[in-house]
PDB file of C-alpha atoms in Angstrom:
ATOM      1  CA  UNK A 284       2.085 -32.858  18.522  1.00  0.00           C
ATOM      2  CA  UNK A 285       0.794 -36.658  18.081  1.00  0.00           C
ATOM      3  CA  UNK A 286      -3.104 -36.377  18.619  1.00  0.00           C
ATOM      4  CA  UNK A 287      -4.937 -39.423  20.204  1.00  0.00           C
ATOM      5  CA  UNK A 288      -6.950 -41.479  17.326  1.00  0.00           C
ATOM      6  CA  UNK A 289     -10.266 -39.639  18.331  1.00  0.00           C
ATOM      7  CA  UNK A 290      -9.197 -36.434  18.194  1.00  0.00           C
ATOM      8  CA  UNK A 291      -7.405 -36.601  14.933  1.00  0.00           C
ATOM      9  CA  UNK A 292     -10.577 -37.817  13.471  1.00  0.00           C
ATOM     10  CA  UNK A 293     -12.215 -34.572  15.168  1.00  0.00           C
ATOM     11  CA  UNK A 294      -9.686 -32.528  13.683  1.00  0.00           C
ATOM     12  CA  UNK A 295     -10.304 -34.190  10.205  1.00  0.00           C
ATOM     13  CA  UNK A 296     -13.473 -33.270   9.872  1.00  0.00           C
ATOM     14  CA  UNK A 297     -13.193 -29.409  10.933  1.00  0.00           C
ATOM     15  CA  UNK A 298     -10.838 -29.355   8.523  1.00  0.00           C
ATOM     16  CA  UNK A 299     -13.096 -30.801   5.857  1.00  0.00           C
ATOM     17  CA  UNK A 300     -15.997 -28.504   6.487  1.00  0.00           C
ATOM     18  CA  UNK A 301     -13.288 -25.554   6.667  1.00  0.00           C
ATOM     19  CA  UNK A 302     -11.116 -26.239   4.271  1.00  0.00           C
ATOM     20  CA  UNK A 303     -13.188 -28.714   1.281  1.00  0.00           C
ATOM     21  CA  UNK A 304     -13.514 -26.011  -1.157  1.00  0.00           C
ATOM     22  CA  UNK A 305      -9.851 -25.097  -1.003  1.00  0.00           C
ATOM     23  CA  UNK A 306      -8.682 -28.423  -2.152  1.00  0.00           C
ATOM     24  CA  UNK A 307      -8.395 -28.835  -6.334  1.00  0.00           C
ATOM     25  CA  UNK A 308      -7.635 -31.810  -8.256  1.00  0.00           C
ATOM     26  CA  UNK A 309      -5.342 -31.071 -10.825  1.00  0.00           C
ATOM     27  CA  UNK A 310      -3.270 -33.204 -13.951  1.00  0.00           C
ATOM     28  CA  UNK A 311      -1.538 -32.919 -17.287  1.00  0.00           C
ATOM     29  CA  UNK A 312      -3.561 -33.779 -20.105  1.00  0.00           C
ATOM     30  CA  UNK A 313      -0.925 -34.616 -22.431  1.00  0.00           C
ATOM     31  CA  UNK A 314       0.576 -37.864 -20.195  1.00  0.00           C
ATOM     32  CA  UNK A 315      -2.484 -40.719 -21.062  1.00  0.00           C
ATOM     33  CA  UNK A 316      -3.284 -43.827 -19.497  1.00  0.00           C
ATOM     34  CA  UNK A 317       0.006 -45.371 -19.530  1.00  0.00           C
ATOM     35  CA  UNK A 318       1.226 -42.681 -16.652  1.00  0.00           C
ATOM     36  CA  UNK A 319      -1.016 -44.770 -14.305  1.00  0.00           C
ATOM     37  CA  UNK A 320      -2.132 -41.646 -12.922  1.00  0.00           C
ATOM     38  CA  UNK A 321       1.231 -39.970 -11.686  1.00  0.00           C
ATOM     39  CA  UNK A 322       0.809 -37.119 -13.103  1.00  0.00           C
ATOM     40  CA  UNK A 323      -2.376 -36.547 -11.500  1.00  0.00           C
ATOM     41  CA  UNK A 324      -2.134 -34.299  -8.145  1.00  0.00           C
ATOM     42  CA  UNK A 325      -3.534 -31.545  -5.792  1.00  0.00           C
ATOM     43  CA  UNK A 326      -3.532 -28.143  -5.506  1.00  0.00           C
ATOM     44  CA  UNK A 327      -4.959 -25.904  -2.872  1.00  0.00           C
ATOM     45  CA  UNK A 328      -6.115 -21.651  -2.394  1.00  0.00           C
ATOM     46  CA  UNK A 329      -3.996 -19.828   0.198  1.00  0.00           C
ATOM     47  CA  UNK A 330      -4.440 -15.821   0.651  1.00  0.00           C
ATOM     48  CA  UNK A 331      -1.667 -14.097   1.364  1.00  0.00           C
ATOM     49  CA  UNK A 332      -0.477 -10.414   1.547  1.00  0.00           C
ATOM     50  CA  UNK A 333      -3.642  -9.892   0.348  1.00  0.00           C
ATOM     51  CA  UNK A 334      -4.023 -11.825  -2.714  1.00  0.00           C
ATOM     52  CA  UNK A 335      -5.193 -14.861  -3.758  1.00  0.00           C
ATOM     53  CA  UNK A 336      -2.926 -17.934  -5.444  1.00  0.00           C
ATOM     54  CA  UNK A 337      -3.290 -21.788  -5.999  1.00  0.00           C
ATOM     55  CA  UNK A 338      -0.539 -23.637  -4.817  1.00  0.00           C
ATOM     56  CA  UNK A 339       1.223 -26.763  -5.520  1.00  0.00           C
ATOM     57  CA  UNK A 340       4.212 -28.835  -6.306  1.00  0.00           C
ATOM     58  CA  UNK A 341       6.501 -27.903  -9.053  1.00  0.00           C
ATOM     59  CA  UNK A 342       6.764 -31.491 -10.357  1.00  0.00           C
ATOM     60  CA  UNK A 343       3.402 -31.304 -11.238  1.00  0.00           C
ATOM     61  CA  UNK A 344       3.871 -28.213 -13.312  1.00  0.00           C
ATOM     62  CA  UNK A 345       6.503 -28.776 -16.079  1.00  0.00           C
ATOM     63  CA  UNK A 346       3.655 -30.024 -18.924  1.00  0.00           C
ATOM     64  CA  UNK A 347       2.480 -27.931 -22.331  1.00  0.00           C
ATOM     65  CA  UNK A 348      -1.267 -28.806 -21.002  1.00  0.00           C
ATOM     66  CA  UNK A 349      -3.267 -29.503 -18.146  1.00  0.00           C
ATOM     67  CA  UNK A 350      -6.243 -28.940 -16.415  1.00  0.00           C
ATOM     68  CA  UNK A 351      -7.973 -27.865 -12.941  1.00  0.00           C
ATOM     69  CA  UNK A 352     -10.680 -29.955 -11.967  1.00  0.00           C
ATOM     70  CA  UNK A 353     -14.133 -29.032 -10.907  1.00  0.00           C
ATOM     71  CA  UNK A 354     -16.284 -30.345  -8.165  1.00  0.00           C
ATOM     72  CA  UNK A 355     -19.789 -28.810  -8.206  1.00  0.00           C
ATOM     73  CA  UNK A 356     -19.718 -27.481  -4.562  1.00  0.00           C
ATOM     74  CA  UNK A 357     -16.387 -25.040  -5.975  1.00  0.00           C
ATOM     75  CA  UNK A 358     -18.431 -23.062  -8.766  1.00  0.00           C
ATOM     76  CA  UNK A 359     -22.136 -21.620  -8.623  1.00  0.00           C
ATOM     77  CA  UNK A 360     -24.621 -21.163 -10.244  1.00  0.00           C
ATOM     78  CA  UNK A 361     -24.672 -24.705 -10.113  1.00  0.00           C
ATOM     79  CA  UNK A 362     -24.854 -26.773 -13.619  1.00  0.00           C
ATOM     80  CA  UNK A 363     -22.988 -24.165 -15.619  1.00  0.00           C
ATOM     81  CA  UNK A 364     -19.083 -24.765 -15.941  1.00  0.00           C
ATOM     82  CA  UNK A 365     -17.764 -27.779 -16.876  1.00  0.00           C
ATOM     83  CA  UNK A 366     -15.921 -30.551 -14.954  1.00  0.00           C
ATOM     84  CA  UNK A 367     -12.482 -29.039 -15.252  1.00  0.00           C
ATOM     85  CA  UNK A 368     -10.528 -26.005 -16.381  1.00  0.00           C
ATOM     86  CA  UNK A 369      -8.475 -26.739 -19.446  1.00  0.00           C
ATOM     87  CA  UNK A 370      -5.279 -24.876 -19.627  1.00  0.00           C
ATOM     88  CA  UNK A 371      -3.814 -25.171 -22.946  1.00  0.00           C
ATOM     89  CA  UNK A 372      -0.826 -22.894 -21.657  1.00  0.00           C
ATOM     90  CA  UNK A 373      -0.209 -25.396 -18.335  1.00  0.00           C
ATOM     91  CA  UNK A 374       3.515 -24.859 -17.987  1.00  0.00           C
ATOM     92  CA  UNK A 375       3.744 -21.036 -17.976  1.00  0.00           C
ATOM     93  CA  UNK A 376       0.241 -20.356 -16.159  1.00  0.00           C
ATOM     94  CA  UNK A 377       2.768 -21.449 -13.332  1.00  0.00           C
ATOM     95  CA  UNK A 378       5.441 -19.106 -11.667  1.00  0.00           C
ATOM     96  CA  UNK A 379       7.893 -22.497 -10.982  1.00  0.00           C
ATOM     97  CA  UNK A 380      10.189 -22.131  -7.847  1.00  0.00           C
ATOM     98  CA  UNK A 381      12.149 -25.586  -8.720  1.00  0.00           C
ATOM     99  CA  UNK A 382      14.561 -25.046  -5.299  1.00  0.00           C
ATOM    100  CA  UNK A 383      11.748 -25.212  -2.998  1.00  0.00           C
ATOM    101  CA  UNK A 384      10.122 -27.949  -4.954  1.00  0.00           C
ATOM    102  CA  UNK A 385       6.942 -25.779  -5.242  1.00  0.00           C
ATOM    103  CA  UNK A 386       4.740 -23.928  -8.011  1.00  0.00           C
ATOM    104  CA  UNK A 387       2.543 -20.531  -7.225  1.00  0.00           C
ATOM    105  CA  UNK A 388       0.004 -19.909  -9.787  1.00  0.00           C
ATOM    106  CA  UNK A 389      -2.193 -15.619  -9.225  1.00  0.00           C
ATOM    107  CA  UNK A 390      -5.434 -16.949  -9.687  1.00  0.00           C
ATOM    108  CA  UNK A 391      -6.681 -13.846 -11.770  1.00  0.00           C
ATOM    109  CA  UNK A 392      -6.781 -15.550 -14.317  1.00  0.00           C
ATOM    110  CA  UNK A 393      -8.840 -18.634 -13.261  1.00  0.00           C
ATOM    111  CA  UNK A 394     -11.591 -16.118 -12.201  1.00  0.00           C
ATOM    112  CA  UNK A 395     -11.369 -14.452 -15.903  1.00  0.00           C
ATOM    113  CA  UNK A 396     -12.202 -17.751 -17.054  1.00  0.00           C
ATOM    114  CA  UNK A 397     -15.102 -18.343 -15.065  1.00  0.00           C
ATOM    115  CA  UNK A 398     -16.390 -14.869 -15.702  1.00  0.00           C
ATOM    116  CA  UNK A 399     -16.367 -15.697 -19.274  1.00  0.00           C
ATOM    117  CA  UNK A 400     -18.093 -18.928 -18.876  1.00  0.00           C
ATOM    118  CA  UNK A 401     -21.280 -17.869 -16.996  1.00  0.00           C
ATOM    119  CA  UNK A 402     -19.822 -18.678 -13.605  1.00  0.00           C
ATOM    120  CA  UNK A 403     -17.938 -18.156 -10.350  1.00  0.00           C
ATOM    121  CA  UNK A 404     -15.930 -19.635  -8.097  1.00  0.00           C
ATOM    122  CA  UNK A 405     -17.066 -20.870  -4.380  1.00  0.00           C
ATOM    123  CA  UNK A 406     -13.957 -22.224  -2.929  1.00  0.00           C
ATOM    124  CA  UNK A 407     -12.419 -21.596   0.394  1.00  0.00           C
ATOM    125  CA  UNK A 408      -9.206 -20.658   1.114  1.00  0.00           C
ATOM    126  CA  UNK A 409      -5.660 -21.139   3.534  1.00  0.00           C
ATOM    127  CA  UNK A 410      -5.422 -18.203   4.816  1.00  0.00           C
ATOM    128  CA  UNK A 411      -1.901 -16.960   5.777  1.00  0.00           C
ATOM    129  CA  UNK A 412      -3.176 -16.845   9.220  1.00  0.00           C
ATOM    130  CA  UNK A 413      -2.837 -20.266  10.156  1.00  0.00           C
ATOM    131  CA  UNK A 414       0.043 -20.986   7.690  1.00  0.00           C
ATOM    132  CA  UNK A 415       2.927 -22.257   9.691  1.00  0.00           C
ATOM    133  CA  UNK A 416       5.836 -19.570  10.185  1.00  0.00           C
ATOM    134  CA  UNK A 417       9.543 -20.481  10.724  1.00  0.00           C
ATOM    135  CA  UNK A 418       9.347 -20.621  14.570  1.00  0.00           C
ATOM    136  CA  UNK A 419       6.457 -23.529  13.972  1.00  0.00           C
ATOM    137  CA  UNK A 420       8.442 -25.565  11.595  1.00  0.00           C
ATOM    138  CA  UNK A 421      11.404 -25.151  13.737  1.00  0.00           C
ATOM    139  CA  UNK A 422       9.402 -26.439  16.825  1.00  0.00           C
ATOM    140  CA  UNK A 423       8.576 -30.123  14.688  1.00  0.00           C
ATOM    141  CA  UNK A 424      11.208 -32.498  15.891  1.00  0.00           C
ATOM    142  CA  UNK A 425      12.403 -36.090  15.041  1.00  0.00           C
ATOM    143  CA  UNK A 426       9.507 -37.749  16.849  1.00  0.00           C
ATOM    144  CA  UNK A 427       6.598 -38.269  14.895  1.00  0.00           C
ATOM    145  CA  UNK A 428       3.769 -35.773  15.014  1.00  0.00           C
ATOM    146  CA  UNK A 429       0.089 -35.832  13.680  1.00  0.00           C
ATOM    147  CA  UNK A 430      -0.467 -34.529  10.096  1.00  0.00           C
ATOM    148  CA  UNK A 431      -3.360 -34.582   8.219  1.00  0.00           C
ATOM    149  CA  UNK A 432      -3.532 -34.142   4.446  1.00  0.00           C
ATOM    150  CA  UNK A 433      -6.360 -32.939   2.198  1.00  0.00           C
ATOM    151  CA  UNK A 434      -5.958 -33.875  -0.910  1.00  0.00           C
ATOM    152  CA  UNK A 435      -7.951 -35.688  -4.277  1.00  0.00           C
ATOM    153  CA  UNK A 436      -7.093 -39.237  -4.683  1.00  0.00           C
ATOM    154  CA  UNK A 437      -6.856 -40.850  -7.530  1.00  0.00           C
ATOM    155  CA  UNK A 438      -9.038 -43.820  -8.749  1.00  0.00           C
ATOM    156  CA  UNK A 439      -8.413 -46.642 -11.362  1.00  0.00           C
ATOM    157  CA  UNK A 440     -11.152 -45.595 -12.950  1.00  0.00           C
ATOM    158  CA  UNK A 441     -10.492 -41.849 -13.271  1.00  0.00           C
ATOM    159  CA  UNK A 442     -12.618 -40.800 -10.309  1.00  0.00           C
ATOM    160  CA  UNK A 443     -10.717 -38.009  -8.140  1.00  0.00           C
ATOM    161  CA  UNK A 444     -12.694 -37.732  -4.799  1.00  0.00           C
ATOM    162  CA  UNK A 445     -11.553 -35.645  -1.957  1.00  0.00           C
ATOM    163  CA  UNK A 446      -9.584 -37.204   0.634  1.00  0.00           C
ATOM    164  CA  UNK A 447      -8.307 -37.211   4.034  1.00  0.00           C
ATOM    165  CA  UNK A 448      -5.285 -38.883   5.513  1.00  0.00           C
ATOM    166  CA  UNK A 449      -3.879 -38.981   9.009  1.00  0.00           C
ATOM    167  CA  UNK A 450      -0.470 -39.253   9.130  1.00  0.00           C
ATOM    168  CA  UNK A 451       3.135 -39.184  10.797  1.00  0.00           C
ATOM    169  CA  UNK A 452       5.222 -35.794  10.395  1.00  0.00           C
ATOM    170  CA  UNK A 453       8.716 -35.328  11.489  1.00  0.00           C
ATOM    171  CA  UNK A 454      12.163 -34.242  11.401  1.00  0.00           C
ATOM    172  CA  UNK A 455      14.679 -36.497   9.087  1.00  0.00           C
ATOM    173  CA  UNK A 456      17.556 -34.246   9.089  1.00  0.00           C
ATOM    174  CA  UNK A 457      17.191 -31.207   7.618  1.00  0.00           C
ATOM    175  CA  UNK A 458      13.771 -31.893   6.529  1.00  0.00           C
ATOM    176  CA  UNK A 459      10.426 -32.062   7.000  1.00  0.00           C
ATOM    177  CA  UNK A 460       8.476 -35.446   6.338  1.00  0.00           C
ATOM    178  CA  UNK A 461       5.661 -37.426   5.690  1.00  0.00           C
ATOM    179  CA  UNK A 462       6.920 -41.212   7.545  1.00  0.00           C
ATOM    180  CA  UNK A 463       5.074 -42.906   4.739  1.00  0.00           C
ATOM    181  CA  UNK A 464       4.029 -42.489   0.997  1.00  0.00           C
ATOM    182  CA  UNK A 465       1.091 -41.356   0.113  1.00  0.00           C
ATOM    183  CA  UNK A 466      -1.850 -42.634  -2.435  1.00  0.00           C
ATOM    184  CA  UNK A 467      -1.707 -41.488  -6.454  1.00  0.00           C
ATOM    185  CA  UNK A 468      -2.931 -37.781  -6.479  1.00  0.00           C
ATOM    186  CA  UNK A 469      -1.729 -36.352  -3.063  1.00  0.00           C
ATOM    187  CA  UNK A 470       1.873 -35.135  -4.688  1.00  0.00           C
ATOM    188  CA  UNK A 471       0.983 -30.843  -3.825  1.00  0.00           C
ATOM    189  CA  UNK A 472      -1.761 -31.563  -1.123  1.00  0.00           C
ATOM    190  CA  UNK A 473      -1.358 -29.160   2.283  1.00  0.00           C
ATOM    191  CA  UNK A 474      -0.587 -31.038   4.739  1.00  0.00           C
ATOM    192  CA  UNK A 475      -1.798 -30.100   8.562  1.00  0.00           C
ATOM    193  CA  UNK A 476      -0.485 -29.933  12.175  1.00  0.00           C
ATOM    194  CA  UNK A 477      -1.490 -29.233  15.732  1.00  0.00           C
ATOM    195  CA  UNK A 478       0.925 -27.403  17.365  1.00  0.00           C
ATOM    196  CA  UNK A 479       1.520 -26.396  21.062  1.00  0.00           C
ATOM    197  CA  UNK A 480       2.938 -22.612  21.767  1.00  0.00           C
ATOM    198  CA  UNK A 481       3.381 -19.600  23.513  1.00  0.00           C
ATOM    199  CA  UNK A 482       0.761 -20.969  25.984  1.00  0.00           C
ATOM    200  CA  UNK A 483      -1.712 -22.111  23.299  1.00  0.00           C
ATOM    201  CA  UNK A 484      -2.378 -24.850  20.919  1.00  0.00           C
ATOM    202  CA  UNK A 485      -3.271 -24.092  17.372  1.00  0.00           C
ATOM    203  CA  UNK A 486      -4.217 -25.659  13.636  1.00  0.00           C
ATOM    204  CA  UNK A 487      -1.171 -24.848  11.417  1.00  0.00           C
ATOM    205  CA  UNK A 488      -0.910 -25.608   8.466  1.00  0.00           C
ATOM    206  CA  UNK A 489       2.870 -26.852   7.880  1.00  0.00           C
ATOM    207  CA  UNK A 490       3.236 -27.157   4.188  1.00  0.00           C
ATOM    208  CA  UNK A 491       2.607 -29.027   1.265  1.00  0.00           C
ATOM    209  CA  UNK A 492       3.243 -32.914  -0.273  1.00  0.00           C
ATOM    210  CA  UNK A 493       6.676 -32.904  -2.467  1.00  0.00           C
ATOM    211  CA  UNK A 494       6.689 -36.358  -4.458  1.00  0.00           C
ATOM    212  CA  UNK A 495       7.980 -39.329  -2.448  1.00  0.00           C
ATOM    213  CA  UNK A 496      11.436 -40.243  -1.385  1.00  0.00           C
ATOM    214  CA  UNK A 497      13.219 -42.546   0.100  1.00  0.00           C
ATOM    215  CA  UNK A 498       9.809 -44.150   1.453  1.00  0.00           C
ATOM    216  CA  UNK A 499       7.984 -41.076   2.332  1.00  0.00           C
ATOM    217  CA  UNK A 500       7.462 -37.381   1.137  1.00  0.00           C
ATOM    218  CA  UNK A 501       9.564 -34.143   1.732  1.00  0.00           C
ATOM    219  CA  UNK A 502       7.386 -31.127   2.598  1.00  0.00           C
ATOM    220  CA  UNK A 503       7.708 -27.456   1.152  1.00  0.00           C
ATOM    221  CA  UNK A 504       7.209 -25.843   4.804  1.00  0.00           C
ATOM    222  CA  UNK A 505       5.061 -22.517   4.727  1.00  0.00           C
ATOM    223  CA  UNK A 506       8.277 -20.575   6.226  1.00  0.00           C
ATOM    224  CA  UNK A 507       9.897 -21.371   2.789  1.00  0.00           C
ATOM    225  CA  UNK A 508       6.136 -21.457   0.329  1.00  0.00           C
ATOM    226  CA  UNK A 509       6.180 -17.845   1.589  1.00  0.00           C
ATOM    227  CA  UNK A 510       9.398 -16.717  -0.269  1.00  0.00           C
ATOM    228  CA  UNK A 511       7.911 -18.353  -3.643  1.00  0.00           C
ATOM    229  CA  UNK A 512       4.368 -16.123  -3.532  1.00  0.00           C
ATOM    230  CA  UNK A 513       6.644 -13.017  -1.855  1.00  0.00           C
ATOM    231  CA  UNK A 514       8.326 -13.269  -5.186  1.00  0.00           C
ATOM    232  CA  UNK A 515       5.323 -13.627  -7.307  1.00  0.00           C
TER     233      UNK A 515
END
């Protein structure tokens, strides 16, 4: 559904105060500065089947190091963790699904850490509930939809602030796309639709940012993220 200016700026900003705290910046730490930041991405919570995993795109994944970044409003009490969770282990923290193009990580392990540290998480989460199913993808056609992406730029000078983006999403083919490409650091951002159906309109979210192609970005659709965390 393509949203007029004003109310994709509306919807933007519900999804901010909803959704912030789901959104992670993450990167490899073995890549420096001559990568010009693209290895740097996003990652994102989703519960599902009762469980809780980060999510994000397999290309990002394939490195012997890395680390989750840490805003302040994600952990409490506030001034104790650092600014980022190192994972030494980066590559096989990840379960990878390469044929989807997407990477499912249990987050037990990230609330170990904290534990250990002197601190918790306070992040939000997509829940499965408004993660699009295969009769909403099928319903996104060739012309050009709203989509908004949350996601954590990334800045010349190493900053990685949370971001928003209203975009085009449609149907090129067999797949699912972004019309355009997207800043450094939005490669495994979820990516957002409002959708009409079964009498009612409703936030879905559609999928997640694959690295760019052909001018604009592929998404891993939630009727296909849901076989990787089934499997998981």
């Amino acid at each position: 559904m393509l949203l007029d200016p004003d109310t994709e700026n509306d919807v933007a900003y519900e999804l901010c105060q909803l959704l912030g705290r789901a959104i992670l910046p993450i990167r490899r730490t073995d890549a420096g500065p001559a990568d010009g930041g693209r290895d740097e991405g996003t990652a994102f919570f989703f519960t599902g089947q009762g469980r809780e995993y980060l999510l994000t795109a397999d290309a990002l994944t394939h490195a012997p190091a890395g680390e989750i970044g840490l805003r302040a409003s994600v952990t409490e009490p506030a001034g104790v963790s650092a600014d980022a969770v190192a994972l030494p282990d980066y590559a096989a923290r990840w379960h990878h699904r390469g044929d989807l193009g997407v990477a499912v990580m249990p987050t037990g392990g990230l609330h170990e850490h904290a534990d250990g540290e002197g601190w918790r998480w306070r992040t939000q989460q997509v829940p499965d509930g408004i993660a699009a199913d295969r009769d909403a993808i099928a319903r996104i056609g060739v012309e050009p939809g709203s989509a908004i992406v949350l996601a954590h730029g990334a800045g010349a000078d190493g900053a990685r602030p949370l971001e928003v983006a209203i975009e085009r999403v449609a149907r090129v083919g067999d797949a699912v796309r972004i019309t355009v490409e997207l800043p450094l650091g939005y490669v495994g951002a979820p990516v957002f639709g409002v959708q009409a159906g079964d009498g009612e309109v409703g936030l879905r979210c559609l999928g997640l940012v694959l690295p760019a192609r052909d001018g604009g970005h592929p998404l891993a659709t939630f009727d296909r993220i849901r076989e990787a965390v089934a499997a998981v």
